[in-house]
């Protein structure tokens, strides 16, 4: 039941227009900042790259939670039918 509840919460977050826009804006900002670094600024580029990729990992984690919740819901439905 916890997995189902968390899956539904993750789905709400992923469908939230404000969160979607925040992800898009941050990805674009980090991408632009990476391209605007100087040739010698390896540290800044590295931190921006990590931030850019962390957003994808966060979104991917939410998707995994959502999908796990959906599978748990189907399992519960099958158990209730038995």
PDB file of C-alpha atoms in Angstrom:
ATOM      1  CA  UNK A   1       0.000   0.000   0.000  1.00  0.00           C
ATOM      2  CA  UNK A   2       2.877   2.371   0.749  1.00  0.00           C
ATOM      3  CA  UNK A   3       4.321   1.698  -2.684  1.00  0.00           C
ATOM      4  CA  UNK A   4       0.977   2.452  -4.330  1.00  0.00           C
ATOM      5  CA  UNK A   5       0.619   5.690  -2.356  1.00  0.00           C
ATOM      6  CA  UNK A   6       4.164   6.814  -3.189  1.00  0.00           C
ATOM      7  CA  UNK A   7       3.624   5.917  -6.835  1.00  0.00           C
ATOM      8  CA  UNK A   8       0.552   8.108  -6.973  1.00  0.00           C
ATOM      9  CA  UNK A   9       2.413  10.973  -5.293  1.00  0.00           C
ATOM     10  CA  UNK A  10       5.260  10.628  -7.799  1.00  0.00           C
ATOM     11  CA  UNK A  11       2.760  10.723 -10.669  1.00  0.00           C
ATOM     12  CA  UNK A  12       1.190  13.905  -9.282  1.00  0.00           C
ATOM     13  CA  UNK A  13       4.633  15.506  -9.068  1.00  0.00           C
ATOM     14  CA  UNK A  14       5.597  14.433 -12.584  1.00  0.00           C
ATOM     15  CA  UNK A  15       2.353  15.843 -13.966  1.00  0.00           C
ATOM     16  CA  UNK A  16       2.603  19.105 -12.028  1.00  0.00           C
ATOM     17  CA  UNK A  17       3.043  21.959 -14.553  1.00  0.00           C
ATOM     18  CA  UNK A  18       5.190  23.987 -12.152  1.00  0.00           C
ATOM     19  CA  UNK A  19       7.606  21.107 -11.552  1.00  0.00           C
ATOM     20  CA  UNK A  20       7.727  20.296 -15.271  1.00  0.00           C
ATOM     21  CA  UNK A  21       8.589  23.916 -16.041  1.00  0.00           C
ATOM     22  CA  UNK A  22      11.197  23.982 -13.270  1.00  0.00           C
ATOM     23  CA  UNK A  23      12.949  20.926 -14.723  1.00  0.00           C
ATOM     24  CA  UNK A  24      12.875  22.405 -18.237  1.00  0.00           C
ATOM     25  CA  UNK A  25      14.115  25.813 -17.079  1.00  0.00           C
ATOM     26  CA  UNK A  26      16.935  24.373 -15.000  1.00  0.00           C
ATOM     27  CA  UNK A  27      18.062  22.040 -17.778  1.00  0.00           C
ATOM     28  CA  UNK A  28      18.170  24.945 -20.222  1.00  0.00           C
ATOM     29  CA  UNK A  29      19.967  27.198 -17.723  1.00  0.00           C
ATOM     30  CA  UNK A  30      22.622  24.584 -16.956  1.00  0.00           C
ATOM     31  CA  UNK A  31      23.104  23.833 -20.642  1.00  0.00           C
ATOM     32  CA  UNK A  32      23.596  27.513 -21.483  1.00  0.00           C
ATOM     33  CA  UNK A  33      25.939  28.011 -18.527  1.00  0.00           C
ATOM     34  CA  UNK A  34      28.048  25.030 -19.632  1.00  0.00           C
ATOM     35  CA  UNK A  35      28.443  26.512 -23.107  1.00  0.00           C
ATOM     36  CA  UNK A  36      29.258  29.934 -21.666  1.00  0.00           C
ATOM     37  CA  UNK A  37      32.158  28.737 -19.519  1.00  0.00           C
ATOM     38  CA  UNK A  38      35.656  29.615 -20.574  1.00  0.00           C
ATOM     39  CA  UNK A  39      37.978  27.026 -22.037  1.00  0.00           C
ATOM     40  CA  UNK A  40      39.997  26.856 -18.807  1.00  0.00           C
ATOM     41  CA  UNK A  41      37.063  26.670 -16.400  1.00  0.00           C
ATOM     42  CA  UNK A  42      36.945  22.890 -15.977  1.00  0.00           C
ATOM     43  CA  UNK A  43      35.657  22.973 -12.390  1.00  0.00           C
ATOM     44  CA  UNK A  44      32.648  25.144 -13.185  1.00  0.00           C
ATOM     45  CA  UNK A  45      31.816  23.024 -16.232  1.00  0.00           C
ATOM     46  CA  UNK A  46      32.093  19.849 -14.138  1.00  0.00           C
ATOM     47  CA  UNK A  47      29.707  21.175 -11.457  1.00  0.00           C
ATOM     48  CA  UNK A  48      27.219  22.367 -14.062  1.00  0.00           C
ATOM     49  CA  UNK A  49      27.396  19.002 -15.828  1.00  0.00           C
ATOM     50  CA  UNK A  50      26.712  17.214 -12.518  1.00  0.00           C
ATOM     51  CA  UNK A  51      23.747  19.500 -11.784  1.00  0.00           C
ATOM     52  CA  UNK A  52      22.368  18.988 -15.304  1.00  0.00           C
ATOM     53  CA  UNK A  53      22.618  15.200 -15.014  1.00  0.00           C
ATOM     54  CA  UNK A  54      21.271  15.141 -11.464  1.00  0.00           C
ATOM     55  CA  UNK A  55      17.978  16.593 -12.726  1.00  0.00           C
ATOM     56  CA  UNK A  56      17.611  13.637 -15.090  1.00  0.00           C
ATOM     57  CA  UNK A  57      18.382  11.231 -12.261  1.00  0.00           C
ATOM     58  CA  UNK A  58      15.757  12.847 -10.012  1.00  0.00           C
ATOM     59  CA  UNK A  59      13.140  12.713 -12.751  1.00  0.00           C
ATOM     60  CA  UNK A  60      14.084   9.111 -13.536  1.00  0.00           C
ATOM     61  CA  UNK A  61      13.768   8.180  -9.879  1.00  0.00           C
ATOM     62  CA  UNK A  62      10.288   9.677  -9.707  1.00  0.00           C
ATOM     63  CA  UNK A  63       9.318   7.732 -12.837  1.00  0.00           C
ATOM     64  CA  UNK A  64      10.610   4.511 -11.250  1.00  0.00           C
ATOM     65  CA  UNK A  65       8.588   5.164  -8.077  1.00  0.00           C
ATOM     66  CA  UNK A  66       5.489   5.883 -10.155  1.00  0.00           C
ATOM     67  CA  UNK A  67       5.880   2.704 -12.221  1.00  0.00           C
ATOM     68  CA  UNK A  68       6.545   0.598  -9.112  1.00  0.00           C
ATOM     69  CA  UNK A  69       3.373   2.006  -7.577  1.00  0.00           C
ATOM     70  CA  UNK A  70       1.367   1.046 -10.648  1.00  0.00           C
ATOM     71  CA  UNK A  71       2.744  -2.500 -10.524  1.00  0.00           C
ATOM     72  CA  UNK A  72       1.981  -2.738  -6.807  1.00  0.00           C
ATOM     73  CA  UNK A  73      -1.572  -1.558  -7.506  1.00  0.00           C
ATOM     74  CA  UNK A  74      -2.024  -4.305 -10.094  1.00  0.00           C
ATOM     75  CA  UNK A  75      -0.665  -6.879  -7.648  1.00  0.00           C
ATOM     76  CA  UNK A  76      -3.119  -5.720  -4.985  1.00  0.00           C
ATOM     77  CA  UNK A  77      -5.985  -5.917  -7.455  1.00  0.00           C
ATOM     78  CA  UNK A  78      -5.009  -9.479  -8.375  1.00  0.00           C
ATOM     79  CA  UNK A  79      -4.808 -10.462  -4.701  1.00  0.00           C
ATOM     80  CA  UNK A  80      -8.235  -8.969  -4.031  1.00  0.00           C
ATOM     81  CA  UNK A  81      -9.750 -10.976  -6.902  1.00  0.00           C
ATOM     82  CA  UNK A  82      -8.503 -14.261  -5.428  1.00  0.00           C
TER      83      UNK A  82
END
